[in-house]
Amino acid sequence: MKSCPNCHEEIEDNFEVCWNCNYSLTENKVVEFEDPTIQGTRKIKCLRCDVPMPYSGNFKFHEGSRYGVFGNLFEVFENREAFDLYVCPQCGKVEFFTAQAH
Ligand SMILES: [Zn+2]
Ligand SMILES: [Zn+2]
């Protein structure tokens, strides 16, 4: 075990980035990760309007956060943590997909 010079959490010896604060031991600074789920890769058409539904972002759950306005809808997805969001530009229909692994 070694400890993070930034937040002093313990880090496994084979990790080069602190799991807690993203401090990179090789770069000696906190690094931002590119989120691999940030891009939508699906080609989706609105069933109603037959127009392509553009990718509108990635919706993520944060640990301990409430589901808010979505209420019970997402409880069935409790084991998932990220969704790709597509919105129909014509009728406003929203589709969620579990984020794909790239
Ligand atoms: Zn740290
Ligand atoms: Zn539509």
CSV table of C-alpha atoms and ligand atoms in Angstrom, one decimal:
chain,number,residue,atom,x,y,z
A,1,MET,CA,0.0,0.0,0.0
A,2,LYS,CA,1.0,3.5,-0.7
A,3,SER,CA,-0.8,6.7,0.1
A,4,CYS,CA,-2.1,9.5,-2.0
A,5,PRO,CA,0.0,12.7,-1.6
A,6,ASN,CA,-3.1,14.7,-2.4
A,7,CYS,CA,-5.8,13.2,-0.2
A,8,HIS,CA,-3.8,10.7,1.8
A,9,GLU,CA,-6.1,7.8,1.0
A,10,GLU,CA,-4.5,4.4,0.7
A,11,ILE,CA,-3.9,3.2,-2.8
A,12,GLU,CA,-3.1,-0.2,-4.0
A,13,ASP,CA,0.5,-0.5,-5.2
A,14,ASN,CA,-0.6,-1.4,-8.7
A,15,PHE,CA,-2.7,1.7,-9.2
A,16,GLU,CA,-1.2,4.8,-10.6
A,17,VAL,CA,-4.3,7.0,-10.0
A,18,CYS,CA,-5.9,7.6,-6.7
A,19,TRP,CA,-9.4,6.1,-6.6
A,20,ASN,CA,-10.6,8.9,-4.3
A,21,CYS,CA,-9.4,12.1,-5.9
A,22,ASN,CA,-8.1,11.1,-9.3
A,23,TYR,CA,-4.6,12.2,-8.4
A,24,SER,CA,-2.2,10.7,-10.8
A,25,LEU,CA,1.0,9.5,-9.2
A,26,THR,CA,2.7,9.5,-12.6
A,27,GLU,CA,1.7,13.0,-13.5
A,28,ASN,CA,1.7,14.4,-10.0
A,29,LYS,CA,-1.6,16.1,-10.5
A,30,VAL,CA,-5.3,15.5,-10.4
A,31,VAL,CA,-6.4,14.2,-13.7
A,32,GLU,CA,-9.8,14.3,-15.4
A,33,PHE,CA,-11.0,11.2,-17.1
A,34,GLU,CA,-12.7,11.2,-20.4
A,35,ASP,CA,-15.9,9.5,-19.8
A,36,PRO,CA,-16.0,6.5,-22.2
A,37,THR,CA,-19.8,6.5,-22.1
A,38,ILE,CA,-20.1,10.2,-23.1
A,39,GLN,CA,-20.8,9.4,-26.8
A,40,GLY,CA,-24.0,8.0,-28.1
A,41,THR,CA,-23.5,5.2,-30.6
A,42,ARG,CA,-27.0,4.1,-31.3
A,43,LYS,CA,-28.9,4.9,-34.3
A,44,ILE,CA,-32.4,5.4,-33.1
A,45,LYS,CA,-35.6,6.5,-34.8
A,46,CYS,CA,-38.7,7.7,-33.1
A,47,LEU,CA,-41.3,5.1,-33.5
A,48,ARG,CA,-44.0,7.7,-33.8
A,49,CYS,CA,-42.4,10.3,-36.1
A,50,ASP,CA,-39.9,8.1,-38.0
A,51,VAL,CA,-37.2,10.7,-37.5
A,52,PRO,CA,-33.7,10.1,-36.1
A,53,MET,CA,-33.5,10.7,-32.4
A,54,PRO,CA,-30.2,12.6,-31.6
A,55,TYR,CA,-28.1,11.6,-28.7
A,56,SER,CA,-28.8,14.1,-25.9
A,57,GLY,CA,-26.4,13.2,-23.2
A,58,ASN,CA,-25.6,10.8,-20.6
A,59,PHE,CA,-27.6,10.5,-17.4
A,60,LYS,CA,-25.8,9.3,-14.4
A,61,PHE,CA,-26.8,8.3,-11.0
A,62,HIS,CA,-24.6,9.3,-8.1
A,63,GLU,CA,-24.3,7.2,-5.2
A,64,GLY,CA,-26.8,8.2,-2.5
A,65,SER,CA,-28.6,10.6,-4.7
A,66,ARG,CA,-32.4,10.6,-4.9
A,67,TYR,CA,-34.1,9.8,-8.2
A,68,GLY,CA,-36.1,13.0,-7.8
A,69,VAL,CA,-38.7,13.6,-10.5
A,70,PHE,CA,-38.1,10.2,-12.0
A,71,GLY,CA,-39.5,8.6,-8.9
A,72,ASN,CA,-40.0,4.9,-8.9
A,73,LEU,CA,-39.3,4.6,-12.6
A,74,PHE,CA,-35.6,4.0,-12.2
A,75,GLU,CA,-35.8,1.7,-9.3
A,76,VAL,CA,-35.9,-1.2,-11.7
A,77,PHE,CA,-32.5,0.0,-13.0
A,78,GLU,CA,-30.9,0.1,-9.6
A,79,ASN,CA,-28.0,-2.0,-10.7
A,80,ARG,CA,-27.3,0.3,-13.6
A,81,GLU,CA,-25.6,3.6,-13.1
A,82,ALA,CA,-25.5,5.4,-16.4
A,83,PHE,CA,-27.9,5.8,-19.3
A,84,ASP,CA,-27.7,7.3,-22.7
A,85,LEU,CA,-30.5,9.7,-23.4
A,86,TYR,CA,-32.1,10.2,-26.8
A,87,VAL,CA,-34.8,12.8,-27.5
A,88,CYS,CA,-37.1,13.0,-30.5
A,89,PRO,CA,-36.9,16.5,-31.9
A,90,GLN,CA,-40.4,16.4,-33.2
A,91,CYS,CA,-42.6,14.9,-30.4
A,92,GLY,CA,-40.1,15.2,-27.5
A,93,LYS,CA,-40.2,11.5,-26.7
A,94,VAL,CA,-37.3,10.5,-24.5
A,95,GLU,CA,-35.6,7.2,-24.7
A,96,PHE,CA,-33.1,5.9,-22.2
A,97,PHE,CA,-30.6,3.2,-22.9
A,98,THR,CA,-28.1,1.6,-20.6
A,99,ALA,CA,-24.7,3.0,-21.4
A,100,GLN,CA,-22.8,0.8,-23.8
A,101,ALA,CA,-19.3,-0.4,-23.0
A,102,HIS,CA,-16.9,0.6,-25.7
B,1,ZN,ZN,-6.2,11.0,-3.5
B,2,ZN,ZN,-41.2,11.5,-32.1
